[in-house]
Short mmCIF file of the C-alpha atoms (twelve columns), coordinates in Angstrom:
data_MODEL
# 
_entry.id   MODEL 
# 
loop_
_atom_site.group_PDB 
_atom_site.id 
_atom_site.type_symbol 
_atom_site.label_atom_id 
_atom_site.label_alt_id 
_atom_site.label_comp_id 
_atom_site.label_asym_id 
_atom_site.label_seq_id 
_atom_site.Cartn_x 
_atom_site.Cartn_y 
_atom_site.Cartn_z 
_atom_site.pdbx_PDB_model_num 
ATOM 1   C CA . UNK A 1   77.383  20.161 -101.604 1 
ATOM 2   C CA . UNK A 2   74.770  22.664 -103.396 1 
ATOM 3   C CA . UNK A 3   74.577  20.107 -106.056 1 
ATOM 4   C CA . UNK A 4   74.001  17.531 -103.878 1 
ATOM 5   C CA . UNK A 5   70.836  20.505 -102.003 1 
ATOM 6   C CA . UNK A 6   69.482  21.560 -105.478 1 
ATOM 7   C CA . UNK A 7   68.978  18.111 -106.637 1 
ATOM 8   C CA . UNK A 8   66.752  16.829 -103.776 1 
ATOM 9   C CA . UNK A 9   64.299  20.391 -104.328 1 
ATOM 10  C CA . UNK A 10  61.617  18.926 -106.422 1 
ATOM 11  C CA . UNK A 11  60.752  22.330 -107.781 1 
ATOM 12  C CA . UNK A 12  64.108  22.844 -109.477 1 
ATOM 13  C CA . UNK A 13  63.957  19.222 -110.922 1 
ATOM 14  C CA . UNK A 14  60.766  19.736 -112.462 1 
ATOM 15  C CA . UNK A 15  62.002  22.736 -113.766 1 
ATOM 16  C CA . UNK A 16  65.243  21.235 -114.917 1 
ATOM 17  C CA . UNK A 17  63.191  18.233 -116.667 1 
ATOM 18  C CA . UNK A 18  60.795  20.983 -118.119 1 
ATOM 19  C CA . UNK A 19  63.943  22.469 -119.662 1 
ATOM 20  C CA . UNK A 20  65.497  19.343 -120.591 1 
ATOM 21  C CA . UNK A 21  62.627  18.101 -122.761 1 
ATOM 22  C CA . UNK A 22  62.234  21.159 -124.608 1 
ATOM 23  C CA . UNK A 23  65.801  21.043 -125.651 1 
ATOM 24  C CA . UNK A 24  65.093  17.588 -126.811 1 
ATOM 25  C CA . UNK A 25  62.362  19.042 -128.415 1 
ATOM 26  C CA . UNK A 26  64.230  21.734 -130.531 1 
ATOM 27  C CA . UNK A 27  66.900  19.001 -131.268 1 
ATOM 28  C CA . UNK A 28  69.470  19.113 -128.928 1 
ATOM 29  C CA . UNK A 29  70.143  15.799 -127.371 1 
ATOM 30  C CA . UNK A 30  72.663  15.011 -124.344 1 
ATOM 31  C CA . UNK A 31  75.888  14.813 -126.340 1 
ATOM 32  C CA . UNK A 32  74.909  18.025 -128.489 1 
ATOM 33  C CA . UNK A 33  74.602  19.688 -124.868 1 
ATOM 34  C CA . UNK A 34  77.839  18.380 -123.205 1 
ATOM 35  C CA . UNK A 35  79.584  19.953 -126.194 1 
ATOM 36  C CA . UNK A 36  77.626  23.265 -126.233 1 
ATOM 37  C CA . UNK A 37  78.327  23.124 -122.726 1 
ATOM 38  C CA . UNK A 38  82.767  22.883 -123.570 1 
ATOM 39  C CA . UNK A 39  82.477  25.204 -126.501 1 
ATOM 40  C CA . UNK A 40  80.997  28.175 -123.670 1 
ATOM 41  C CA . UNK A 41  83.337  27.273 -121.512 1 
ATOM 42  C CA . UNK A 42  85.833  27.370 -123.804 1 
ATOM 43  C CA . UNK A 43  84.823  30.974 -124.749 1 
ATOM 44  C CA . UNK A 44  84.440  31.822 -120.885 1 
ATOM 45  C CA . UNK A 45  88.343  31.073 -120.781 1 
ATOM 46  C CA . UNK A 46  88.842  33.322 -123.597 1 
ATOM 47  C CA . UNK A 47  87.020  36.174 -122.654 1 
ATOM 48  C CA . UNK A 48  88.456  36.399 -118.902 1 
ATOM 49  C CA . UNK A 49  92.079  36.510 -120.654 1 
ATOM 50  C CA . UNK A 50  90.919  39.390 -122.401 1 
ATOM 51  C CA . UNK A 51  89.459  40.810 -119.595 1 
ATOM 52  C CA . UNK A 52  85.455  40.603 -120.880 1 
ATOM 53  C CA . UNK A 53  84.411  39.877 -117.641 1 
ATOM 54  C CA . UNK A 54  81.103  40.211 -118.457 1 
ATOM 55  C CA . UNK A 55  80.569  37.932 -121.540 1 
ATOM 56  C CA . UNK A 56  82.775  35.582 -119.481 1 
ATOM 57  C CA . UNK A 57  80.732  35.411 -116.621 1 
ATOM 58  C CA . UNK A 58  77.740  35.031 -119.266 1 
ATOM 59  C CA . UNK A 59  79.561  32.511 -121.519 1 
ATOM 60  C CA . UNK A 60  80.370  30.253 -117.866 1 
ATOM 61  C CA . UNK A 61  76.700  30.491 -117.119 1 
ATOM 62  C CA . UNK A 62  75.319  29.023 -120.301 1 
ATOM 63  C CA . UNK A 63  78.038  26.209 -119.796 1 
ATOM 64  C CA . UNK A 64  77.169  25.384 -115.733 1 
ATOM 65  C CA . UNK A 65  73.452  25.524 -117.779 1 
ATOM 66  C CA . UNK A 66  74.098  22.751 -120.384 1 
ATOM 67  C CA . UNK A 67  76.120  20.718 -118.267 1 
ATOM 68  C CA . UNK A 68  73.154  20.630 -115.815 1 
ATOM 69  C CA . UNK A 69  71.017  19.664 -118.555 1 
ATOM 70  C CA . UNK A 70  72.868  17.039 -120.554 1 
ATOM 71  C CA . UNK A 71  72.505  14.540 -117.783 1 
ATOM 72  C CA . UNK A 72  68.478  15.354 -117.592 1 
ATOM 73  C CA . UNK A 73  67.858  15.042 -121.319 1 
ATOM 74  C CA . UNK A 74  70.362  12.153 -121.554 1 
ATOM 75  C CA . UNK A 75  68.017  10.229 -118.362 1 
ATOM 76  C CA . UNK A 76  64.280  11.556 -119.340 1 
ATOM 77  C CA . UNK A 77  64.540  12.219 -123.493 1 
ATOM 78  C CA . UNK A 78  66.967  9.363  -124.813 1 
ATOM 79  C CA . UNK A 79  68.724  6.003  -122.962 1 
ATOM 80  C CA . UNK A 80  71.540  7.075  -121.207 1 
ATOM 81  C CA . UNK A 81  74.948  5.991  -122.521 1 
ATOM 82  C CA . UNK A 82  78.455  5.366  -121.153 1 
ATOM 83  C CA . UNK A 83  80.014  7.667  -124.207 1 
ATOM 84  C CA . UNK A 84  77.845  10.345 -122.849 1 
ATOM 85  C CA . UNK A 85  79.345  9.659  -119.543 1 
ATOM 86  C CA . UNK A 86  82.544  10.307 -120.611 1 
ATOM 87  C CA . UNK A 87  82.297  13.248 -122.742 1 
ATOM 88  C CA . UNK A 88  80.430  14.905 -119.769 1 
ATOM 89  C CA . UNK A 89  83.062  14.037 -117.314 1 
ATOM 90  C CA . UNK A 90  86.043  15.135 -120.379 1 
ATOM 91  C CA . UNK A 91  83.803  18.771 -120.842 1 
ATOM 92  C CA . UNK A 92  83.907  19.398 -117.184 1 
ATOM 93  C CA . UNK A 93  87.609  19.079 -117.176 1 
ATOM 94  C CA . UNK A 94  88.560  20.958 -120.212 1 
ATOM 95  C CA . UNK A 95  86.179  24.055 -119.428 1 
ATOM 96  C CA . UNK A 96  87.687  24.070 -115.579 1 
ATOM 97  C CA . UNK A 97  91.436  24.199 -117.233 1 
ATOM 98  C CA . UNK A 98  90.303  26.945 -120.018 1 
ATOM 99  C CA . UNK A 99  88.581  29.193 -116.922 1 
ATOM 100 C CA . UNK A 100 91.301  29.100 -114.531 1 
ATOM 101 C CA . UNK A 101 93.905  29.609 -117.279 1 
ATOM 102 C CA . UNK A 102 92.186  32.653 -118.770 1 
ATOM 103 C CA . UNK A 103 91.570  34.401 -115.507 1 
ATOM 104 C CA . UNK A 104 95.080  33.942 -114.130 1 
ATOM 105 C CA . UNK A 105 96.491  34.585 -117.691 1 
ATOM 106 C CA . UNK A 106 97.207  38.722 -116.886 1 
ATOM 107 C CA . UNK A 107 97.874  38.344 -113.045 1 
ATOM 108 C CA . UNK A 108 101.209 36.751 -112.542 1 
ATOM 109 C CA . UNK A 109 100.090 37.483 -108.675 1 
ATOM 110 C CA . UNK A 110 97.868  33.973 -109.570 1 
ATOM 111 C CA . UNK A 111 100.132 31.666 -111.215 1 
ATOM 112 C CA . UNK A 112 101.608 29.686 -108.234 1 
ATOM 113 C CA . UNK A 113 98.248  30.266 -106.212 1 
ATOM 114 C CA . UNK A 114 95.978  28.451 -109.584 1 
ATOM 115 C CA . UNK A 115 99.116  25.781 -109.808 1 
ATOM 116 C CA . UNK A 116 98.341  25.014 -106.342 1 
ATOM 117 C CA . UNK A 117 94.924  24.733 -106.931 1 
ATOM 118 C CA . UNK A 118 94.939  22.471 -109.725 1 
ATOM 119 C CA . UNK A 119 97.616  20.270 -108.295 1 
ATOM 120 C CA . UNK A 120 94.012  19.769 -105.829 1 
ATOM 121 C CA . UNK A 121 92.343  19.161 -108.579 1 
ATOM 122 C CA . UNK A 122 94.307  16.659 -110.115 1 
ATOM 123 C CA . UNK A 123 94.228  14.774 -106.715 1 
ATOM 124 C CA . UNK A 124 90.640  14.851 -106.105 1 
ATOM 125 C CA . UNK A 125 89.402  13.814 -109.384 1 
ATOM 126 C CA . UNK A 126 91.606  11.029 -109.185 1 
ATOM 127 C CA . UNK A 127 90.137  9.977  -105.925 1 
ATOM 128 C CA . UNK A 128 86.818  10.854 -107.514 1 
ATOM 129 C CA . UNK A 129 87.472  8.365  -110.469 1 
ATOM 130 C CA . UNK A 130 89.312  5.276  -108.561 1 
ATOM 131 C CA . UNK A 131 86.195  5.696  -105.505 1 
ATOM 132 C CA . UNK A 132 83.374  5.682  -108.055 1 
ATOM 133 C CA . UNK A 133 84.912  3.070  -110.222 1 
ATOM 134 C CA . UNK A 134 85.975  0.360  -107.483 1 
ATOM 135 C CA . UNK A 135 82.459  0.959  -105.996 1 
ATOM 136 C CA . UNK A 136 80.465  0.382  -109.371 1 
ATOM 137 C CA . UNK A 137 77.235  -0.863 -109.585 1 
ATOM 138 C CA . UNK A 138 73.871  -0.179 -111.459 1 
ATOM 139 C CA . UNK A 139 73.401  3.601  -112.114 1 
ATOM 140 C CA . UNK A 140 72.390  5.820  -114.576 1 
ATOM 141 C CA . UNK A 141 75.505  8.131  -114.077 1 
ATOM 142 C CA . UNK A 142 78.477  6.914  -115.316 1 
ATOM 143 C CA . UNK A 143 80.759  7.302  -111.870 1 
ATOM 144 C CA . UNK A 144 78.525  7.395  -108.576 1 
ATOM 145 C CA . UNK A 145 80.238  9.649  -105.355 1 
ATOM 146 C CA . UNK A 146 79.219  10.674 -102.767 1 
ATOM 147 C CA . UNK A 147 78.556  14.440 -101.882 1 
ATOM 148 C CA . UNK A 148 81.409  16.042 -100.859 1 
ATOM 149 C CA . UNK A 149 82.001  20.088 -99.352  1 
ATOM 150 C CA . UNK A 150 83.083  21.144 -103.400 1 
ATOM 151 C CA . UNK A 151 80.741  20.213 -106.164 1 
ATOM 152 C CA . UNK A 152 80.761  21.837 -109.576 1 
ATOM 153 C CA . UNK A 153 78.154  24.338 -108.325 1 
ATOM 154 C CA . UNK A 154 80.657  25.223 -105.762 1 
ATOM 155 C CA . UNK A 155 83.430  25.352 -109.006 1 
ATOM 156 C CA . UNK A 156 81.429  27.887 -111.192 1 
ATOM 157 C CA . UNK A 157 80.715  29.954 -108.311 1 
ATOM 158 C CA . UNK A 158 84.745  30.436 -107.668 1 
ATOM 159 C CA . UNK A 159 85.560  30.865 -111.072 1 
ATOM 160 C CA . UNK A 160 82.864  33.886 -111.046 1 
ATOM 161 C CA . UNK A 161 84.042  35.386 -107.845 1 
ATOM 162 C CA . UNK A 162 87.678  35.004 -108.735 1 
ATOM 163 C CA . UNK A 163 86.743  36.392 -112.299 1 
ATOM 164 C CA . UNK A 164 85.285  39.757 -110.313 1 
ATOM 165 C CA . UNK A 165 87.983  40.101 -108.172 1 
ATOM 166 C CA . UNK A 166 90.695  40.661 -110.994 1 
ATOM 167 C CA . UNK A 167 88.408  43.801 -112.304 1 
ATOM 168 C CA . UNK A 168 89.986  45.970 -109.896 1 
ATOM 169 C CA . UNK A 169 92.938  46.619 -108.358 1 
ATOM 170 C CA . UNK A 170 91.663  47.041 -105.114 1 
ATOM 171 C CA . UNK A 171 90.287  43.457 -104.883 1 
ATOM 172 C CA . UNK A 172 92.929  41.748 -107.023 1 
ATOM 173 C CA . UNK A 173 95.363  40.984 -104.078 1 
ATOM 174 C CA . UNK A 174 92.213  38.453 -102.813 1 
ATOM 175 C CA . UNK A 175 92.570  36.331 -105.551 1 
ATOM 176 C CA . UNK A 176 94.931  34.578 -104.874 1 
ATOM 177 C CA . UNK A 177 93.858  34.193 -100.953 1 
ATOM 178 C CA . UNK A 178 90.612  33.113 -102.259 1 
ATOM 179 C CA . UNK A 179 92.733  29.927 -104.597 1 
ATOM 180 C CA . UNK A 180 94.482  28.698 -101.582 1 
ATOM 181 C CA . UNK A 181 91.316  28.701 -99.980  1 
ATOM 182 C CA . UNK A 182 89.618  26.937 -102.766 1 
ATOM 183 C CA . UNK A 183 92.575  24.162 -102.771 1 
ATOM 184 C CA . UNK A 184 91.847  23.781 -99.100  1 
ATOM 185 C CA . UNK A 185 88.325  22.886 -99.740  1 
ATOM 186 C CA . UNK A 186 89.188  20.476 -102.933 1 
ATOM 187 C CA . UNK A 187 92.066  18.761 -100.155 1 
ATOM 188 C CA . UNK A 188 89.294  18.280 -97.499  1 
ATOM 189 C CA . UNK A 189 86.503  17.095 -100.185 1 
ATOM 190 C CA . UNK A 190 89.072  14.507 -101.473 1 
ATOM 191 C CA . UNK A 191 89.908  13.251 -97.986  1 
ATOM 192 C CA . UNK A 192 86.069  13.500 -97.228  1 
ATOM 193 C CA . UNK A 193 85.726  10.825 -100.535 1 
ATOM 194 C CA . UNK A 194 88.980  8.622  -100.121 1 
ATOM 195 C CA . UNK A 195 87.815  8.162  -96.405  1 
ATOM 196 C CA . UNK A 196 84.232  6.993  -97.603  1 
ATOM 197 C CA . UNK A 197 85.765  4.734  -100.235 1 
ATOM 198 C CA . UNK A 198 88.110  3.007  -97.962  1 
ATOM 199 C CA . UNK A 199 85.268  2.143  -95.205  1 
ATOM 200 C CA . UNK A 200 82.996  1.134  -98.366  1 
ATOM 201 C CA . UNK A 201 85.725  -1.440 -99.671  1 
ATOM 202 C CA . UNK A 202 85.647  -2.603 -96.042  1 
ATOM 203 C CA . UNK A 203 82.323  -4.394 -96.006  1 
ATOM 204 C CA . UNK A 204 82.763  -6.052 -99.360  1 
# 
């Protein structure tokens, strides 16, 4: 949903192609983004196991930032390509897996409630992928959906909150409230998607 808001302001996509093109500029192309994007990620994962909340929050932000700007650079700088598609779409995946793993990794309190949660996951993507794929047609994104209630906006924004929450034993006991709610959302989104698909394939 806020991806779907911030990408009809005009002022944050000029400012998103401003900072696209001079990361073309300095040499980093679309690919060389998605992967910068995994490899912070990545790190995020690691540093909320060890309980560097801080860098981990930090690390997650320069991720959500790449993987906001690989598409940009990949439309505006170069031709977009199908293998940049799919490493965007793989990168997503692995640093969403990495995060919830290293946050949960010292709270047993989380285990089921992050299982859960990425049992959603698994669902909706799949709906995500078989929707977009059976309704292909000219685009510059690889897979085309339509806005659901959870985007990855919505994603980095959990995995920050739920990062915050395990600093203190006070707030800890929320976490895993806040996952159920979170797979609530990603059960409604994919219903909100597999619904649209279905009337789509209708009409054809």
């Amino acid at each position: 949903m806020l991806d779907t808001i911030l990408g009809a302001n005009p002022d944050i996509k000029r400012a998103q192609s401003r900072c696209a093109r001079a990361l073309f500029r300095l040499g980093i192309s679309a690919n060389v983004a998605t992967t910068l994007a995994a490899l912070a990620g990545i790190a995020s994962g690691i540093a909320f196991a060890r309980e560097h909340v801080t860098w981990a929050i930090a690390s997650l932000a320069i991720s959500a930032a790449c993987d906001a700007l690989d598409g940009t650079i990949a439309r505006e700088c170069a031709a977009a390509s199908p293998l940049g598609g799919v490493l965007d779409l793989s990168a997503d995946r692995v640093v969403e897996a990495c995060v919830i793993v290293g946050i949960a990794w010292r709270d047993p309190a989380l285990y089921f409630p992050a299982l859960i949660l990425v049992a959603t996951w698994y669902v909706n993507i799949t709906i995500f992928l078989a929707v977009g794929a059976a309704l292909e047609g000219p685009s510059a994104k690889l897979i085309e959906y339509p806005p659901g209630i959870l985007e990855r906006t919505e994603a980095i924004i959990f995995f920050m909150v739920l990062g915050l929450l395990e600093t203190t034993a006070i707030t800890r006991p929320l976490g895993p409230i806040l996952c159920y709610a979170m797979a609530a959302l990603e059960v409604a989104t994919g219903a909100q998607r597999l619904l649209f698909g279905m009337r789509m394939l209708s009409q054809q």
